[in-house]
Tab-separated table of C-alpha atoms in Angstrom:
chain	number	residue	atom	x	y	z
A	1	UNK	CA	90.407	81.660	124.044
A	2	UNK	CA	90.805	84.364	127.526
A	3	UNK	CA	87.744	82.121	129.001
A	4	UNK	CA	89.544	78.721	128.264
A	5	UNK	CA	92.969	80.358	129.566
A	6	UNK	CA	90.809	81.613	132.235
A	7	UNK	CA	89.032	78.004	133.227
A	8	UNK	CA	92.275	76.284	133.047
A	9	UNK	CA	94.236	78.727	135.300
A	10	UNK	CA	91.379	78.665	137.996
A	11	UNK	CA	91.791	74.533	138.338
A	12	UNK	CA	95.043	74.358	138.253
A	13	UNK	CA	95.019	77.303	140.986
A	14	UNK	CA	92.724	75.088	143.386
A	15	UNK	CA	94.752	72.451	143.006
A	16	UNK	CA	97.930	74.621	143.908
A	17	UNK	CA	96.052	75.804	147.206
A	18	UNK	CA	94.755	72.703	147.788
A	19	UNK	CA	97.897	71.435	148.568
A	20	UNK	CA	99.714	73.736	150.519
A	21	UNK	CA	97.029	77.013	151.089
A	22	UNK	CA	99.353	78.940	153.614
A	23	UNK	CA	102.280	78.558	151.208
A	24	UNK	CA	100.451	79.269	147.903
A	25	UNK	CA	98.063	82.040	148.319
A	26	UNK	CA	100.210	84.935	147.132
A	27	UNK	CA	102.135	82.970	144.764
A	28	UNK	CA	98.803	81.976	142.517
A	29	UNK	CA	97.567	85.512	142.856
A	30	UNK	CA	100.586	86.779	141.561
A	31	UNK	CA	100.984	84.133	138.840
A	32	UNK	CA	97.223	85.261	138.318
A	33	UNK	CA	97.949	88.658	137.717
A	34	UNK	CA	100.976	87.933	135.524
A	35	UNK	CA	98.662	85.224	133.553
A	36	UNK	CA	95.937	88.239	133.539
A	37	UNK	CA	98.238	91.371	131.807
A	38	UNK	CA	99.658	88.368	129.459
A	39	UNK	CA	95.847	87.928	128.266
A	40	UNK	CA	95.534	91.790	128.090
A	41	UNK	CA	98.248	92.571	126.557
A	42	UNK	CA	97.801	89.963	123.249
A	43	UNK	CA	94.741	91.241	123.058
A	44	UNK	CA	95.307	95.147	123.241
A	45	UNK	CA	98.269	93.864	120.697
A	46	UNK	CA	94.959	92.151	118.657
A	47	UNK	CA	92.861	95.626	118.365
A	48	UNK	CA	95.914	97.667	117.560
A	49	UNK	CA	96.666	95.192	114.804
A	50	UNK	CA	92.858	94.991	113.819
A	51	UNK	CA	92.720	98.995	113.896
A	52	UNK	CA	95.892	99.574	111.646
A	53	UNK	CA	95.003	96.874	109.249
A	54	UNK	CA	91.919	98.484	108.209
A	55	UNK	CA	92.456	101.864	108.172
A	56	UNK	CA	95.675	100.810	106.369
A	57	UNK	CA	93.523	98.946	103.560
A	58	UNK	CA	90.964	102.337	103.201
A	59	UNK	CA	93.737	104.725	102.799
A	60	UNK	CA	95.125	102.112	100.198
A	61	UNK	CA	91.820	102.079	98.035
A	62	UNK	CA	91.160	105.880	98.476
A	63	UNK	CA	94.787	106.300	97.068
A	64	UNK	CA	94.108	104.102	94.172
A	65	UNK	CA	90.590	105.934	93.363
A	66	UNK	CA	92.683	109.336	93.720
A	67	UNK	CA	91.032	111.059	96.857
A	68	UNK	CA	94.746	111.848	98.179
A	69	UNK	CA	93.854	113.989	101.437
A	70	UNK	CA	91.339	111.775	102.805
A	71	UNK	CA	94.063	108.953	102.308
A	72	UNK	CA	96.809	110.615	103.600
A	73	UNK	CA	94.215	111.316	107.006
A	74	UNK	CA	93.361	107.117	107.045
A	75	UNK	CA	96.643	106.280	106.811
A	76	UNK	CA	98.379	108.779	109.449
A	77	UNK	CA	95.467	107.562	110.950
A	78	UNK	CA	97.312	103.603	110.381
A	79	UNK	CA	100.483	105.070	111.270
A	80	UNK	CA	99.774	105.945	115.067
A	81	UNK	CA	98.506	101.853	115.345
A	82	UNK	CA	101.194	100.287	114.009
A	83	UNK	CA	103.030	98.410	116.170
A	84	UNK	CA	105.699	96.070	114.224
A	85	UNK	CA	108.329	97.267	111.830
A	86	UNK	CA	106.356	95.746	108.595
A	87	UNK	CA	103.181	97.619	109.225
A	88	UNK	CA	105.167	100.891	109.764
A	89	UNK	CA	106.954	100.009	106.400
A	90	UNK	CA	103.482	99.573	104.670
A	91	UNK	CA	102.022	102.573	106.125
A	92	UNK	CA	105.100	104.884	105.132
A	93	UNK	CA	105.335	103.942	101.415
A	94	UNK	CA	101.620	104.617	100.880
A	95	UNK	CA	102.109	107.779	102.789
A	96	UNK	CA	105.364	108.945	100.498
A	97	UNK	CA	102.901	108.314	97.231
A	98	UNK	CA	100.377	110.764	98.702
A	99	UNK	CA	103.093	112.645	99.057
A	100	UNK	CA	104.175	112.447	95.636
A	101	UNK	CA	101.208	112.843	94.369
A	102	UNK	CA	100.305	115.926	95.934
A	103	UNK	CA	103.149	117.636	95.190
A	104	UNK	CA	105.513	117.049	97.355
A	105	UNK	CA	108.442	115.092	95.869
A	106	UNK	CA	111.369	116.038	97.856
A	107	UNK	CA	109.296	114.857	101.264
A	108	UNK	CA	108.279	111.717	99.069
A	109	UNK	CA	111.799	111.224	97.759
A	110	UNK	CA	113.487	111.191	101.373
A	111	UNK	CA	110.997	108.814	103.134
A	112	UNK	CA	111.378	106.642	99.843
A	113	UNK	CA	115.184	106.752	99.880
A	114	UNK	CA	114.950	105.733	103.430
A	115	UNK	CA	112.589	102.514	102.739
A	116	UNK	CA	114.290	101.553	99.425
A	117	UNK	CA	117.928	101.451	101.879
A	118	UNK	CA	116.652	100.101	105.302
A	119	UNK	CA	117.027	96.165	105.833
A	120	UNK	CA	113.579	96.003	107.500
A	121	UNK	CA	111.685	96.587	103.791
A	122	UNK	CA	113.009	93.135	102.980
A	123	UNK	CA	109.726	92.191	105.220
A	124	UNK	CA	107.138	93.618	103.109
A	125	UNK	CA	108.279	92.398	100.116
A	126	UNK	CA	105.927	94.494	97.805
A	127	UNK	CA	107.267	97.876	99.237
A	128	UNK	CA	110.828	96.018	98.995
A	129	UNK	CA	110.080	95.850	95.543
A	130	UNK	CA	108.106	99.082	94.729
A	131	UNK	CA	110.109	101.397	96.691
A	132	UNK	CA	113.390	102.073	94.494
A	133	UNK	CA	110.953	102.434	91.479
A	134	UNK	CA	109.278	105.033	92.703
A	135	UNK	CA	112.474	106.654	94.104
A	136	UNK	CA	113.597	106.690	90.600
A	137	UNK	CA	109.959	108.581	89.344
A	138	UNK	CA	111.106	110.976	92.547
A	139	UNK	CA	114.243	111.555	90.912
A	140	UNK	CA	113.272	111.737	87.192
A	141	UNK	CA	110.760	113.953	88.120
A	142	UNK	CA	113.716	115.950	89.645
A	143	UNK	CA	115.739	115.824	86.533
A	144	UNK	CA	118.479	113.630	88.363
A	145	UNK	CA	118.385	110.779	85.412
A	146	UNK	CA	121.946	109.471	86.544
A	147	UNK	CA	120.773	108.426	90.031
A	148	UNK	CA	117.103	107.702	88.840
A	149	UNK	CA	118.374	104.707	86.251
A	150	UNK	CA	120.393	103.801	89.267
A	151	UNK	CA	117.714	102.954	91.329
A	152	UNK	CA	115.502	101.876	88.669
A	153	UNK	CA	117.877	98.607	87.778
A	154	UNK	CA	117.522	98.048	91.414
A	155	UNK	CA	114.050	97.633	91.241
A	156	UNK	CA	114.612	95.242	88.264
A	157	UNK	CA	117.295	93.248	90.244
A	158	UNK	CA	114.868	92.732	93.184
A	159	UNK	CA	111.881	91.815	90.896
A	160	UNK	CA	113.863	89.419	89.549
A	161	UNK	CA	114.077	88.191	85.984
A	162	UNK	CA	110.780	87.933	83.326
A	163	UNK	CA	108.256	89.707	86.105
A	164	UNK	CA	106.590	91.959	83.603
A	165	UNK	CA	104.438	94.550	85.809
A	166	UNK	CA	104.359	98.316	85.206
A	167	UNK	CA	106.957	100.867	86.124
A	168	UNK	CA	106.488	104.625	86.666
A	169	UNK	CA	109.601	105.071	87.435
A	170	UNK	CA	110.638	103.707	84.128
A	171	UNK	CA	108.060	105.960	81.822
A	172	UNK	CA	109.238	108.544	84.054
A	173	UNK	CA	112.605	108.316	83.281
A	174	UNK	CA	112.248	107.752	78.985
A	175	UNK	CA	109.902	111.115	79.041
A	176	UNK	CA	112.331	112.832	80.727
A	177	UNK	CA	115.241	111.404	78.589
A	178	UNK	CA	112.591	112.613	75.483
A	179	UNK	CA	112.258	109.150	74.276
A	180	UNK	CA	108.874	109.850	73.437
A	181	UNK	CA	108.465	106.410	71.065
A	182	UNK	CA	109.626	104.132	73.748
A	183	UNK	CA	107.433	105.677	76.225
A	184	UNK	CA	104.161	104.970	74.125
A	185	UNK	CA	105.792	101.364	73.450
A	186	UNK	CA	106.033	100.452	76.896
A	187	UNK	CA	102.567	101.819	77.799
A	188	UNK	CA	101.074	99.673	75.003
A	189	UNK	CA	103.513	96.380	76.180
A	190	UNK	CA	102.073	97.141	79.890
A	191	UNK	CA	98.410	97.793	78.829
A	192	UNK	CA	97.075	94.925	80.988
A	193	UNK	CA	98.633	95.490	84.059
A	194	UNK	CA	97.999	98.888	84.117
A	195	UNK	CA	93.857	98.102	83.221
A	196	UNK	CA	94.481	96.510	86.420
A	197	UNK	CA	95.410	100.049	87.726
A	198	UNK	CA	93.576	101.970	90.229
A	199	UNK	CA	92.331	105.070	88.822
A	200	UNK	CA	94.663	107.102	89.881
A	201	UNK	CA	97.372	105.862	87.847
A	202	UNK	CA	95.450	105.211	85.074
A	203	UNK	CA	94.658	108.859	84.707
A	204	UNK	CA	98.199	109.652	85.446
A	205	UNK	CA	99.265	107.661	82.390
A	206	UNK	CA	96.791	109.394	80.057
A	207	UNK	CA	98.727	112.748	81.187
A	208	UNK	CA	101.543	110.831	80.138
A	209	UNK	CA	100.828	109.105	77.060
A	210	UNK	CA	99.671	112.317	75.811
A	211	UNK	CA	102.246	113.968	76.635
A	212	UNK	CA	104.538	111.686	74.604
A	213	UNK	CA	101.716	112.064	71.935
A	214	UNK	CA	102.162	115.358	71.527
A	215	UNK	CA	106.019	115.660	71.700
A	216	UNK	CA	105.814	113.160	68.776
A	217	UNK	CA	103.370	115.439	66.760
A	218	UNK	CA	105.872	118.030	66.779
A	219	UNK	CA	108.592	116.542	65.726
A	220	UNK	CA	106.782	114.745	62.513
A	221	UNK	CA	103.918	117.587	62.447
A	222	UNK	CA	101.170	115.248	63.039
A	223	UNK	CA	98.098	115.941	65.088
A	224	UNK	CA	97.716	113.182	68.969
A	225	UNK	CA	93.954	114.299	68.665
A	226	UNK	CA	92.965	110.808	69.678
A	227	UNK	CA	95.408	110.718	72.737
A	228	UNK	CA	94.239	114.163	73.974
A	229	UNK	CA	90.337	113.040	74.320
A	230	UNK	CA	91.915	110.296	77.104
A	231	UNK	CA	92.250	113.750	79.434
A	232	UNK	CA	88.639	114.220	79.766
A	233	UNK	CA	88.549	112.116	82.764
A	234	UNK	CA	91.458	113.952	84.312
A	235	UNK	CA	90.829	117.348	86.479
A	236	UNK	CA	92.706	120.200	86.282
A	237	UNK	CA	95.298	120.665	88.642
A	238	UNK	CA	95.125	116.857	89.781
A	239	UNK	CA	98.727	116.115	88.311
A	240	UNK	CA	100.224	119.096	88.887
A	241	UNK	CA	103.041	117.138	90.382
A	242	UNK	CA	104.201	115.989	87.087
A	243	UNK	CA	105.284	119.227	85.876
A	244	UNK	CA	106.636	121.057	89.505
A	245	UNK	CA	110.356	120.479	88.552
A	246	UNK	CA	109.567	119.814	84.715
A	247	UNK	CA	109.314	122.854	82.684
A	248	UNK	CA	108.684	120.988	79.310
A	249	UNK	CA	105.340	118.800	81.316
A	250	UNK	CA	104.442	122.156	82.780
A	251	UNK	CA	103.983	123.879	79.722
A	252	UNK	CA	101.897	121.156	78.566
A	253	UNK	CA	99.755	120.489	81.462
A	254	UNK	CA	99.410	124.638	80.681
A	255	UNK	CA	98.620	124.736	77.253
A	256	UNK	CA	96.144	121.333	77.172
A	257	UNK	CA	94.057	123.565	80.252
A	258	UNK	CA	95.334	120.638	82.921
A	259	UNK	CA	96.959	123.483	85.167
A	260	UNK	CA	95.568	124.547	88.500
A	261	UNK	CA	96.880	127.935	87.857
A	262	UNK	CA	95.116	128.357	83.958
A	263	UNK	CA	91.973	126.914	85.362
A	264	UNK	CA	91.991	129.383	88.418
């Protein structure tokens, strides 16, 4: 494309000082040099875009498979390319779920607030989507169920009506509410999106679904033996998250030996 641009400028600057050389000299090199930064700067635009897409898409898939710190490098990585409000939007959401995931919900829960409020989401229409339902796991994680249902029927009103497609924020929200049934009914309604799941939240929702398991044992004195052997894949300390501001998920992740702190 620069060395068409580049042919094309050349004849049609012989032409210009073919006609009137005394005139035209420092007008074509000046149009030439404007013509020149034009090319250089769609391209620099080009690599930046190139750089921040794919760095972007690796901290997305090491998210998904769970390697949080390498992710949250790639994608602050992303962040420093980005160049248009969308990409920044992209790059910020995936950031707050690292995050969240790590730990660190009130950080999470502001930059999510922010997204799931500015105007500019509306251009990445996944994260316009996404963002208030994982506001509301911030906040049910937080024990703020008021605001968290809130923010969870937004996420409904911008998904629109009949899109089935899992919700953390939602199973976040029933657990903490101790609706322990309709937890385990909505995993089992979402079962195929969330085989579709990247590993990461797929082990997440064993933590959870046992959870709900064994809340439910105690209460009829039954035994969730079957839901517990779904936490072999998960290691110890890798959802420590879940219980920070949740003393009843604490004790569990505790007791089932899913702490960092009992296996240290």
């Amino acid at each position: 494309m620069s060395a068409v641009v580049g042919m094309v400028t050349g004849s049609m600057g012989a032409v210009w000082l073919a006609w009137k050389p005394e005139e035209r000299t420092m007008a074509w090199v000046q149009t030439a040099l404007l013509l020149a930064i034009f090319i250089a700067f769609i391209g620099y635009k080009s690599w930046r875009f190139r750089k921040w897409a794919a760095l972007c898409e690796r901290g997305a898939a090491l998210l998904d498979a769970g390697d949080l710190g390498a992710a949250q490098r790639a994608l602050e990585d992303a962040d420093g390319y980005a160049l248009r409000p969308p990409e920044r939007v992209l790059t910020r959401f995936h950031l707050a779920l690292c995050a969240l995931f790590q730990g660190h919900v009130d950080p999470a829960h502001a930059v999510l607030l922010a997204l799931s409020r500015g105007w500019r989401t509306k251009e990445v229409p996944d994260v316009y989507v996404r963002a208030p339902d994982m506001l509301a796991a911030c906040l049910a994680l937080q024990g703020d169920l008021v605001e968290a249902r809130q923010w969870l029927e937004e996420a409904h009103r911008r998904r629109g009506p009949g899109a089935a497609s899992f919700s953390l924020g939602e199973l976040l929200i029933l657990c903490r509410e101790e609706r322990h049934g309709a937890t385990v009914r909505l995993l089992d309604d979402r079962r195929e999106a969330i085989e579709k799941s990247g590993v990461l939240i797929r082990n997440q929702l064993r933590v959870i679904r046992a959870f709900s398991w064994d809340a439910l044992a105690m209460e009829t004195g039954g035994t969730p033996d079957e839901e517990l052997k779904g936490l072999e894949p998960v290691r110890p300390g890798e959802f420590n998250y879940l219980g920070a501001q949740w003393p009843r998920m604490e004790a569990f992740l505790r007791a089932r030996g899913l702490s960092e702190k009992e296996a240290a």
